[in-house]
XYZ file of C-alpha atoms in Angstrom:
742
model
C 0.005 -0.015 -0.008
C 1.363 3.413 -0.984
C 2.416 5.200 2.181
C 1.108 8.539 0.859
C -2.330 7.007 0.359
C -2.282 5.578 3.868
C -1.282 8.820 5.491
C -4.222 10.726 4.041
C -6.420 9.548 6.902
C -4.500 7.018 9.054
C -0.983 7.193 10.386
C 1.676 4.719 9.412
C 1.548 3.255 12.923
C -2.215 2.859 12.663
C -1.836 1.162 9.307
C 0.597 -1.309 10.807
C -1.927 -2.055 13.565
C -4.617 -2.677 10.949
C -2.362 -5.142 9.156
C -1.666 -6.914 12.450
C -5.386 -7.133 13.346
C -6.293 -8.506 9.918
C -3.221 -10.671 9.418
C -2.977 -9.133 5.940
C -2.987 -5.815 4.134
C -6.411 -4.190 3.730
C -7.804 -3.341 0.316
C -8.865 0.245 -0.432
C -12.499 -0.291 0.673
C -11.349 -1.796 3.961
C -8.806 0.965 4.524
C -11.484 3.583 3.925
C -13.723 1.906 6.511
C -10.904 1.773 9.054
C -9.986 5.407 8.388
C -13.571 6.525 9.080
C -14.169 4.316 12.117
C -10.758 5.134 13.608
C -11.140 8.862 12.996
C -11.190 11.098 16.049
C -14.803 11.954 15.285
C -15.995 8.339 15.446
C -13.538 6.591 17.771
C -12.807 9.281 20.412
C -9.285 7.887 20.450
C -7.761 10.920 22.209
C -10.674 11.731 24.503
C -11.997 8.351 25.569
C -9.737 7.978 28.673
C -10.861 11.376 29.970
C -14.584 11.010 29.258
C -14.717 8.139 31.763
C -14.509 10.598 34.645
C -17.933 12.083 33.849
C -20.787 10.930 36.103
C -23.402 9.282 33.878
C -25.957 7.751 36.245
C -28.797 8.962 38.436
C -32.212 7.589 39.409
C -33.830 9.694 36.671
C -31.377 8.636 33.923
C -32.894 6.016 31.617
C -30.100 5.941 29.022
C -26.642 7.388 29.359
C -23.802 7.709 26.833
C -23.364 4.951 24.255
C -26.583 5.269 22.289
C -27.708 7.848 19.734
C -29.096 10.106 22.477
C -29.330 10.234 26.251
C -32.693 9.847 27.968
C -34.053 11.074 31.317
C -37.386 10.590 33.027
C -39.649 13.623 33.027
C -42.899 12.233 34.469
C -42.339 8.956 36.297
C -46.042 8.329 36.926
C -46.931 8.625 33.246
C -43.722 7.097 31.888
C -42.782 10.198 29.882
C -39.100 10.679 29.027
C -36.954 13.196 27.169
C -34.243 12.097 24.707
C -31.607 14.672 23.797
C -28.128 15.278 22.447
C -25.859 18.061 21.132
C -23.316 17.547 18.363
C -20.893 19.619 16.278
C -20.913 20.504 12.583
C -18.032 22.947 12.669
C -15.819 22.394 9.623
C -18.692 21.851 7.160
C -20.301 25.089 8.361
C -17.200 27.129 7.556
C -16.723 25.544 4.135
C -20.399 25.735 3.149
C -22.320 27.676 5.870
C -25.868 27.057 4.732
C -25.674 23.314 4.058
C -23.139 22.707 6.834
C -25.446 24.157 9.474
C -28.614 22.738 7.948
C -27.303 19.176 7.918
C -26.096 19.624 11.485
C -29.725 20.170 12.468
C -30.884 17.198 10.360
C -28.307 14.877 11.882
C -29.106 15.709 15.473
C -32.843 15.303 14.850
C -32.191 11.790 13.535
C -30.179 10.951 16.650
C -33.277 11.771 18.687
C -36.050 10.124 16.690
C -33.856 7.035 16.220
C -34.578 6.444 19.925
C -38.292 6.443 19.238
C -38.758 10.038 20.405
C -40.727 12.663 18.565
C -38.492 15.773 18.250
C -40.086 18.791 19.957
C -37.252 21.295 20.247
C -33.918 22.357 18.771
C -31.241 24.727 20.035
C -27.969 25.918 18.585
C -24.727 27.109 20.154
C -22.778 29.241 17.705
C -19.326 30.830 17.750
C -18.155 33.262 15.085
C -15.198 35.579 14.554
C -15.335 39.375 14.571
C -17.976 40.862 12.311
C -15.732 43.526 10.780
C -14.610 40.696 8.474
C -16.942 40.358 5.417
C -16.230 36.601 5.224
C -17.373 36.111 8.809
C -20.571 38.109 8.178
C -21.213 35.805 5.206
C -20.569 32.714 7.331
C -22.745 33.897 10.240
C -25.689 34.784 8.012
C -25.324 31.533 6.077
C -25.276 29.424 9.257
C -28.365 31.152 10.657
C -30.134 30.747 7.322
C -29.275 27.022 7.171
C -30.510 26.408 10.701
C -33.760 28.286 10.158
C -34.417 26.656 6.756
C -34.032 23.114 8.013
C -35.790 23.507 11.360
C -38.687 25.533 9.949
C -39.240 23.142 7.041
C -39.113 20.014 9.172
C -41.514 21.515 11.691
C -39.430 21.398 14.879
C -39.125 24.669 16.838
C -35.746 26.238 17.514
C -36.411 27.504 21.024
C -33.141 29.174 21.979
C -29.366 28.944 22.045
C -26.354 31.195 22.385
C -24.018 33.129 20.106
C -20.530 34.416 20.939
C -18.064 36.397 18.854
C -14.300 36.247 19.265
C -11.350 36.528 16.878
C -10.218 32.968 17.721
C -13.182 31.694 15.663
C -12.291 33.809 12.632
C -11.284 30.824 10.478
C -12.978 28.091 12.485
C -16.532 28.932 13.592
C -18.357 26.487 15.820
C -21.855 25.229 15.054
C -23.222 22.945 17.765
C -26.779 21.656 17.210
C -29.046 20.288 19.943
C -32.349 18.442 19.716
C -34.790 17.053 22.269
C -37.649 14.652 21.805
C -40.403 13.098 23.926
C -40.805 9.337 24.214
C -42.731 6.949 26.448
C -40.435 4.801 28.531
C -41.822 1.558 27.123
C -41.425 2.805 23.525
C -37.693 3.472 23.491
C -35.695 1.944 20.624
C -31.999 1.068 20.601
C -29.319 0.578 17.965
C -28.299 -2.996 18.872
C -28.496 -5.505 16.062
C -29.732 -8.986 17.064
C -31.250 -12.149 15.670
C -29.185 -14.184 13.239
C -30.904 -14.131 9.859
C -32.843 -10.952 10.556
C -32.885 -8.658 7.522
C -31.042 -5.309 7.417
C -33.186 -2.677 5.719
C -32.047 0.572 4.115
C -34.660 3.357 4.348
C -34.804 7.017 3.412
C -33.103 9.013 0.696
C -30.836 7.612 -2.011
C -27.066 7.562 -1.554
C -24.928 10.077 -3.393
C -21.328 11.191 -3.350
C -21.866 14.073 -0.940
C -20.208 13.831 2.455
C -17.649 11.171 1.549
C -15.043 11.180 4.335
C -16.987 13.816 6.255
C -16.051 12.125 9.550
C -12.363 12.262 8.755
C -12.638 15.886 7.630
C -14.129 16.660 11.061
C -11.015 15.053 12.592
C -8.371 17.198 10.923
C -7.285 20.801 10.757
C -7.434 22.616 7.428
C -6.304 25.824 5.811
C -8.578 28.274 4.024
C -6.988 27.291 0.698
C -8.452 23.831 1.073
C -12.043 25.051 1.317
C -12.989 24.554 -2.337
C -11.561 21.069 -2.704
C -13.251 19.985 0.539
C -16.733 21.083 -0.555
C -17.368 17.509 -1.673
C -17.130 16.537 1.989
C -20.108 18.719 2.909
C -23.488 16.950 2.881
C -26.595 18.455 1.356
C -29.803 18.070 3.328
C -33.475 17.926 2.412
C -35.714 18.884 5.376
C -38.886 17.791 3.582
C -37.400 14.329 3.153
C -36.437 14.404 6.841
C -40.021 15.200 7.820
C -41.204 12.161 5.848
C -38.498 10.043 7.491
C -39.527 11.177 10.995
C -43.156 10.271 10.447
C -42.347 7.005 8.700
C -39.931 5.894 11.432
C -42.350 6.746 14.249
C -45.170 4.942 12.467
C -43.019 1.868 11.782
C -41.962 1.838 15.429
C -45.601 1.470 16.410
C -45.670 -1.904 14.643
C -44.158 -5.094 15.995
C -40.971 -6.211 14.382
C -38.239 -3.552 14.554
C -35.225 -4.947 16.446
C -32.792 -2.028 16.042
C -32.592 1.250 14.217
C -29.660 3.578 13.577
C -29.125 6.884 11.804
C -26.584 6.923 8.992
C -24.674 9.891 10.383
C -20.897 10.346 10.453
C -19.287 7.672 8.227
C -22.731 6.812 6.836
C -23.479 3.170 6.110
C -20.136 2.193 7.617
C -20.739 3.507 11.129
C -24.444 2.594 11.246
C -23.851 -1.059 10.330
C -20.682 -1.474 12.380
C -21.994 0.204 15.527
C -25.266 -1.752 15.501
C -23.345 -4.987 15.076
C -20.827 -4.086 17.776
C -23.484 -3.176 20.361
C -25.337 -6.419 19.641
C -22.279 -8.668 19.594
C -23.141 -9.961 16.109
C -22.008 -9.478 12.508
C -23.591 -8.018 9.376
C -23.411 -8.926 5.700
C -24.353 -6.194 3.208
C -24.980 -6.451 -0.539
C -23.922 -3.004 -1.686
C -25.309 -3.310 -5.221
C -28.782 -3.291 -3.600
C -28.225 0.160 -1.980
C -30.353 2.833 -3.733
C -28.037 5.393 -5.347
C -28.755 8.689 -7.046
C -25.515 8.876 -9.040
C -24.206 6.535 -11.696
C -21.079 4.481 -11.291
C -20.803 4.680 -7.535
C -18.222 2.271 -6.096
C -18.397 0.203 -2.888
C -15.896 2.639 -1.344
C -18.166 5.609 -2.092
C -21.340 3.830 -0.972
C -19.863 2.817 2.368
C -18.395 6.265 3.164
C -21.053 8.573 1.741
C -22.728 10.768 4.308
C -25.790 11.578 2.236
C -28.523 12.786 4.538
C -31.946 11.495 5.594
C -31.023 7.789 5.680
C -31.534 5.100 8.324
C -30.598 1.484 8.807
C -33.181 -0.857 10.338
C -32.933 -4.438 11.598
C -36.313 -6.170 11.783
C -37.601 -9.614 12.591
C -37.385 -12.003 9.687
C -40.735 -12.305 7.967
C -41.849 -8.797 8.925
C -39.673 -6.880 6.502
C -42.401 -6.315 3.896
C -44.748 -4.862 6.492
C -42.049 -2.515 7.760
C -40.875 -1.469 4.287
C -44.457 -0.775 3.192
C -44.686 1.946 5.822
C -41.682 3.738 4.372
C -42.832 3.301 0.785
C -46.197 4.791 1.698
C -44.272 7.881 2.827
C -42.531 7.857 -0.601
C -39.162 6.798 0.795
C -36.781 4.179 -0.518
C -36.898 0.953 1.502
C -35.143 -2.253 0.592
C -33.344 -5.196 2.200
C -29.608 -4.817 1.681
C -28.275 -7.472 4.072
C -28.770 -9.605 7.136
C -27.519 -10.195 10.635
C -24.975 -13.039 10.941
C -23.544 -14.836 13.955
C -19.879 -14.360 13.023
C -18.887 -10.908 14.352
C -17.644 -9.494 11.059
C -18.686 -6.854 8.551
C -18.842 -8.662 5.198
C -19.492 -6.720 2.006
C -20.499 -7.977 -1.435
C -20.645 -6.159 -4.760
C -22.494 -7.947 -7.551
C -21.712 -11.299 -5.984
C -18.033 -10.568 -5.278
C -16.815 -10.175 -1.726
C -15.085 -6.783 -1.538
C -14.415 -6.519 2.207
C -14.445 -8.591 5.378
C -13.494 -6.976 8.673
C -13.859 -8.030 12.318
C -16.375 -5.713 13.958
C -14.338 -5.423 17.150
C -11.287 -4.373 15.131
C -13.259 -1.369 13.954
C -14.680 -0.461 17.365
C -13.109 -1.923 20.526
C -9.673 -2.285 18.930
C -9.551 1.310 17.710
C -6.394 3.014 18.981
C -6.613 4.877 22.290
C -4.077 7.628 22.844
C -2.990 8.891 26.232
C -1.751 12.152 24.819
C 0.892 14.057 26.742
C -0.175 17.438 28.111
C 1.559 20.439 29.656
C 0.465 23.799 31.051
C 0.549 26.541 28.393
C 2.982 29.397 28.874
C 0.202 32.015 28.718
C -1.335 30.537 31.912
C 1.814 31.287 33.893
C 2.116 34.747 32.328
C -1.436 35.616 33.404
C -0.728 34.867 37.069
C 0.894 38.286 37.509
C -1.922 40.216 35.828
C -3.380 43.068 37.898
C -6.850 44.188 36.801
C -6.309 47.531 38.511
C -4.207 48.429 35.488
C -7.510 48.931 33.630
C -8.302 52.688 33.611
C -11.565 53.599 35.293
C -14.087 54.921 32.762
C -15.046 58.590 32.683
C -18.462 57.939 31.147
C -20.340 54.962 32.598
C -23.351 55.620 30.365
C -21.183 55.064 27.306
C -19.741 51.828 28.714
C -23.277 50.484 29.207
C -24.198 51.435 25.644
C -21.038 49.782 24.303
C -21.688 46.592 26.260
C -25.362 46.377 25.224
C -24.370 46.734 21.553
C -21.482 44.247 21.742
C -22.392 41.324 19.385
C -21.899 38.779 22.189
C -24.296 40.595 24.553
C -26.653 42.330 22.128
C -30.090 40.835 21.513
C -30.133 37.806 19.227
C -33.694 38.666 18.169
C -32.550 39.077 14.546
C -31.483 35.443 14.674
C -34.306 33.801 16.589
C -37.064 35.655 14.745
C -35.953 33.714 11.664
C -36.621 30.503 13.556
C -40.134 29.173 14.064
C -39.962 28.799 17.849
C -43.712 28.258 18.303
C -44.498 25.386 15.904
C -46.022 22.372 17.751
C -47.342 24.954 20.329
C -45.264 23.506 23.195
C -43.005 26.548 23.740
C -44.207 28.521 26.762
C -41.061 30.592 27.416
C -39.640 31.970 24.190
C -36.019 32.828 23.275
C -34.647 35.772 25.225
C -35.174 34.478 28.758
C -32.541 32.578 30.740
C -33.927 29.239 29.594
C -36.504 28.028 27.104
C -39.443 26.205 28.631
C -41.663 23.594 26.961
C -44.936 22.142 28.124
C -45.140 18.359 28.093
C -48.410 17.182 26.629
C -50.388 14.741 28.758
C -48.534 15.983 31.846
C -48.295 18.980 34.192
C -44.539 18.811 33.847
C -42.412 21.302 31.960
C -38.948 21.002 30.429
C -36.390 23.818 30.668
C -33.340 23.967 28.417
C -30.287 26.216 28.430
C -27.063 26.164 26.418
C -23.952 27.790 27.911
C -20.205 28.094 27.738
C -17.987 31.162 28.146
C -14.890 30.093 26.254
C -12.902 33.072 27.535
C -13.136 31.716 31.053
C -12.100 28.293 29.713
C -9.084 29.788 27.933
C -7.832 31.650 31.009
C -8.608 28.839 33.440
C -9.907 25.648 31.788
C -10.722 23.919 35.066
C -12.813 26.755 36.464
C -14.216 27.458 33.005
C -15.386 23.871 32.691
C -17.103 24.080 36.063
C -18.754 27.373 35.128
C -20.075 26.032 31.817
C -22.031 23.355 33.653
C -23.024 25.636 36.522
C -24.321 28.483 34.355
C -26.379 26.178 32.163
C -27.891 24.645 35.297
C -28.357 28.064 36.932
C -30.307 29.332 33.929
C -32.535 26.287 34.117
C -33.027 26.888 37.846
C -33.925 30.534 37.140
C -36.866 29.217 35.102
C -38.068 27.184 38.094
C -36.845 23.792 36.896
C -34.646 21.300 38.720
C -31.501 20.710 36.600
C -31.460 17.012 35.753
C -28.741 16.194 33.211
C -26.458 17.648 30.585
C -25.292 16.845 27.120
C -22.015 18.372 25.952
C -20.081 19.216 22.816
C -16.384 19.536 23.595
C -14.774 21.820 20.984
C -10.983 22.066 21.120
C -7.913 22.394 18.908
C -5.545 19.543 18.098
C -5.098 16.886 20.806
C -1.603 16.300 19.400
C -0.583 19.678 20.830
C 0.267 19.088 24.545
C -0.972 22.546 25.509
C -4.352 21.984 23.847
C -4.563 18.574 25.465
C -3.920 20.237 28.838
C -6.859 22.531 28.196
C -9.041 19.514 27.421
C -7.981 17.561 30.487
C -8.499 20.490 32.860
C -11.815 21.572 31.338
C -13.253 18.062 31.543
C -11.980 17.771 35.124
C -13.924 20.889 35.966
C -17.038 19.679 34.177
C -16.887 16.325 35.918
C -16.620 17.978 39.324
C -19.505 20.336 38.583
C -21.731 17.524 37.298
C -21.033 15.498 40.451
C -21.816 18.324 42.876
C -24.836 19.670 40.964
C -26.180 16.157 40.330
C -26.420 16.689 36.575
C -24.948 13.562 34.947
C -23.683 13.590 31.378
C -26.045 11.451 29.301
C -24.814 12.127 25.774
C -22.407 14.291 23.851
C -19.713 14.742 21.244
C -16.020 15.623 21.068
C -14.819 17.910 18.306
C -11.039 18.190 18.061
C -8.874 19.860 15.409
C -10.784 23.130 15.525
C -7.837 25.091 14.285
C -6.512 26.480 11.038
C -3.035 26.463 9.530
C -2.080 30.041 8.617
C 1.126 31.723 7.466
C 1.813 32.616 11.094
C 1.289 29.025 12.267
C -1.623 27.115 13.757
C -4.527 29.085 15.159
C -6.798 27.176 17.567
C -10.170 28.200 18.954
C -10.539 28.889 22.640
C -11.458 25.705 24.531
C -15.251 25.626 24.134
C -16.985 22.832 26.058
C -20.582 23.652 25.179
C -23.061 22.430 27.788
C -26.813 22.066 27.335
C -28.662 21.459 30.583
C -32.146 19.951 30.671
C -34.315 20.463 33.727
C -37.812 19.468 34.827
C -40.538 21.688 36.309
C -43.049 19.954 38.547
C -45.702 22.338 37.293
C -45.168 24.176 34.010
C -47.656 26.861 35.087
C -45.152 27.985 37.752
C -42.432 28.769 35.215
C -40.355 31.904 35.750
C -39.021 34.449 33.233
C -36.131 36.895 33.368
C -37.876 40.251 32.955
C -39.401 42.741 35.416
C -43.147 42.464 35.941
C -44.466 45.500 37.867
C -43.272 48.923 38.965
C -42.792 49.134 42.709
C -41.343 45.624 42.944
C -38.148 45.411 44.984
C -34.926 44.146 43.475
C -32.725 41.723 45.383
C -29.240 40.502 44.532
C -28.595 36.880 45.499
C -24.929 35.946 45.952
C -21.886 38.105 46.505
C -19.979 40.549 44.292
C -16.190 40.547 44.268
C -15.531 42.682 41.219
C -13.623 40.197 39.056
C -13.443 41.382 35.443
C -10.895 38.843 34.221
C -12.144 37.366 30.950
C -15.145 39.648 30.967
C -16.804 41.483 28.129
C -15.855 44.700 29.901
C -12.172 43.750 29.990
C -12.240 42.992 26.266
C -14.078 46.245 25.542
C -11.612 48.426 27.425
C -8.341 46.620 26.681
C -9.072 44.801 23.421
C -7.990 41.507 24.974
C -8.571 39.190 27.937
C -6.074 38.365 30.681
C -5.798 37.170 34.275
C -6.914 34.016 36.022
C -10.470 34.134 34.734
C -13.592 33.625 36.856
C -13.930 31.189 39.738
C -16.879 29.387 41.262
C -17.803 27.712 44.563
C -19.818 24.673 43.478
C -21.240 23.986 46.944
C -22.703 27.462 47.137
C -23.891 27.211 43.524
C -25.874 24.110 44.423
C -27.386 25.860 47.444
C -28.309 28.865 45.309
C -29.964 26.790 42.614
C -32.019 24.751 45.071
C -33.174 27.917 46.827
C -34.157 29.495 43.504
C -36.275 26.530 42.489
C -37.952 26.338 45.910
C -38.707 30.074 45.961
C -40.280 29.896 42.517
C -42.362 26.841 43.427
C -43.548 28.733 46.523
C -44.578 31.758 44.437
C -42.295 34.111 46.377
C -40.538 35.868 43.480
C -41.651 37.547 40.269
C -38.579 37.383 38.049
C -35.100 35.846 38.139
C -32.143 36.675 35.894
C -28.649 35.223 36.105
C -25.781 37.751 36.262
C -23.444 36.795 33.413
C -21.743 38.667 30.510
C -21.654 42.381 31.129
C -22.270 42.064 34.860
C -25.051 43.561 36.983
C -25.485 46.661 34.793
C -26.291 44.600 31.712
C -28.443 42.226 33.792
C -30.671 45.069 34.961
C -31.171 46.592 31.533
C -31.914 43.189 29.951
C -34.608 42.596 32.590
C -36.195 45.980 31.906
C -36.596 45.691 28.127
C -39.589 43.359 27.836
C -42.059 45.830 29.386
C -39.825 48.932 29.195
C -40.005 49.417 32.945
C -37.304 51.448 34.663
C -35.230 50.707 37.694
C -33.277 52.565 40.368
C -30.602 50.696 42.287
C -27.822 51.727 44.668
C -24.786 49.768 45.862
C -22.550 50.393 48.875
C -19.965 47.675 48.222
C -16.293 48.470 48.858
C -15.421 47.625 45.243
C -14.252 49.876 42.422
C -17.374 51.081 40.640
C -16.628 49.686 37.180
C -15.589 46.311 38.614
C -18.819 46.216 40.654
C -21.088 47.091 37.722
C -19.368 45.081 35.001
C -17.632 42.270 36.877
C -18.766 38.759 36.041
C -18.505 37.039 39.442
C -20.355 33.748 39.447
C -23.372 32.429 41.383
C -25.307 35.684 41.339
C -28.956 36.200 40.391
C -31.132 39.325 40.486
C -34.738 38.677 41.521
C -37.769 40.900 42.070
C -40.398 40.584 44.763
C -43.619 42.334 45.731
C -43.072 44.724 48.701
C -45.506 42.777 50.846
C -43.420 39.628 50.429
C -40.043 41.186 51.126
C -39.656 39.976 54.719
C -40.709 36.454 53.831
C -38.287 36.354 50.916
C -35.311 37.667 52.918
C -36.049 35.182 55.697
C -36.413 32.374 53.121
C -32.939 32.950 51.631
C -31.352 33.616 55.035
C -32.519 30.201 56.237
C -30.826 28.651 53.213
C -27.590 30.590 53.738
C -27.916 32.501 50.470
C -26.821 36.155 50.758
C -29.733 38.361 49.689
C -29.480 42.150 49.561
C -32.116 44.675 48.510
C -30.472 46.882 45.889
C -33.396 48.972 44.614
C -36.747 48.809 42.901
C -38.538 48.659 39.593
C -39.901 52.054 38.483
C -42.416 53.288 35.935
C -40.379 56.261 34.653
C -38.604 54.294 31.921
C -35.098 55.181 33.192
C -32.313 52.852 34.241
C -30.455 54.482 37.132
C -27.474 53.008 39.010
C -25.715 54.639 41.942
C -22.640 53.571 43.906
C -22.031 55.074 47.344
C -24.408 57.908 46.587
C -22.855 58.803 43.224
C -25.036 58.434 40.143
C -23.054 56.495 37.537
C -25.723 55.467 35.046
C -28.916 57.186 33.959
C -30.275 56.044 30.630
C -33.564 55.700 28.802
C -34.680 52.081 28.823
C -36.519 52.404 25.509
C -33.469 53.923 23.850
C -31.187 51.195 25.227
C -33.674 48.583 24.059
C -33.551 50.017 20.534
C -29.763 49.905 20.480
C -29.683 46.427 22.057
C -32.154 44.899 19.585
C -30.722 46.438 16.408
C -26.953 46.220 17.077
C -26.380 42.697 15.784
C -28.348 43.171 12.569
C -26.427 46.368 11.859
C -23.091 44.687 12.413
C -24.082 41.719 10.201
C -25.021 44.143 7.445
C -21.684 45.921 7.725
C -23.256 49.220 8.844
C -20.933 49.534 11.863
């Protein structure tokens, strides 16, 4: 085998291991299968040892990692569960923003309905570079358009998400797609092939040449010059076909006879057949000339590695295949038997009667290489230890700082984005985008589901361990602010190359922090994805993204009617700050605004207090004690207060007496803080309630009806701005920047 051919997607050492496992040299089809299954995207060969430290079990967890999606119980009495997962589609979305993002949505939806769950919600976590770059404006608009097109057409609401902007994503944006579905506990399906002689059925769209080696592309860095030649690796989706596939699969699942079902996602027919066989401890024989194709002259290599969208693989009981296939044909989808389950644990492929590949299933899965990559602390971490935030000059005009923060793309309203998404289809969404968490009603139950996606990658860059903890804690805190008990998370771990010891150190420390937070907050990891090689080769060298471990937390409300939102309700209500301010601006939006960069040790969090705070929040909301709750995050207390005022254009007047520099107090991003509002008549009860739970609670002011946002510190008025004017700036800033106006 030509060494140059081998080294396209597997290393020489890996090739030698393949030869040893097979006892012979692989042919090109077999090598392609190994290269896909042993890719970082499919095998987790650099991350697997570290993922084991995540807690994955709890009494409410029905299915943890290892299947297409994780599942938790939502209503035990009625047997209602939620299946959910988040996954990356980063490289395809930079090369071809519209189709890359659209197919990310399609793929994550299939992961959910493969479990037997009807998809009821999507979210997206997006990271882009600075918008003064025309290419990045094109990418951002293309990604949003792709997400809205696919979700709107398929009829699943996009109920929220997050968007950050930083220069580290200039040539490697991140597009992480999340989906959640509802399934009855006794109707869950798994991807475990079983039953020797049972037929293997191909259903869905025809196979084309799009997406070939998409999994391996997701496992390597690339330069901008390679974009055009890699366009063939980007799949093209059809949301209308996906809608047919959803309905056909759910209808077929109602019949007796389906043994296993698997989405043809990364690595297509290869991964779906191999993973089902591996989970079931069996083998599979496939007759590739029976696979429906939409292009002439496709080879076994192309058929096995194509990542054409809207396709599934089904194993059913022998004798029931016609009944199952008839369902799919009635929905105008291709459905045909292309193979069968065999006892010998091998993947055996035939092409017009000729055997073209035979590989041990375990060699492709369990025997995939596992790397214990070396890691070392980056030099910038040590340099930041001596950083003194007092070197930041105190602003002369606090009003201008507030305006600048509210119009920063990371903080500014994402209304321009979410208004393109149908967030109300299926009529389950009861808290819309813009609050701390989206909330869905659960039909046939009083329960509600709250969802929040979070990760501040600046914190993770400056202090990966604390940043990892904060990503989990903030997602859970936002869920708690809605009144829901945080139950579990799914994560998408976006990092640079694991072959770089400093990047690997970031990964190890961030996952350490996440694991600790999940343990303390009792939010096990039930599904997820690792996305390495998020970096670009430039003339100056390699440029990696900030470590970005995206976390989506799912929580459960006992009574959806008691849900909480993040905006002020009535003038005269009193404002209370829960938690303590320390004035840390390291890694903050304010620090970036003033200095143009981030530095220092980042933010820190006390997980024990965080858990106490979240429990108290949920209990106070259930008891009807508070009227709004909003997490203090990017931009600090000043931004928090204005964001809460915009919905009804109510004003506020607050005064602080803390012994902290004024700008650090107003714009610091200290963790575990929430601003709540209460009716005056309930003030004493509320203060007593939080005192009993050892949560610091301080009255800082009140909601007013004059439409002004006023902030004082030690008697000095620092901010006095029109709420309606700030709302106008806040809600139009992102659209203006995306259009190149400013």
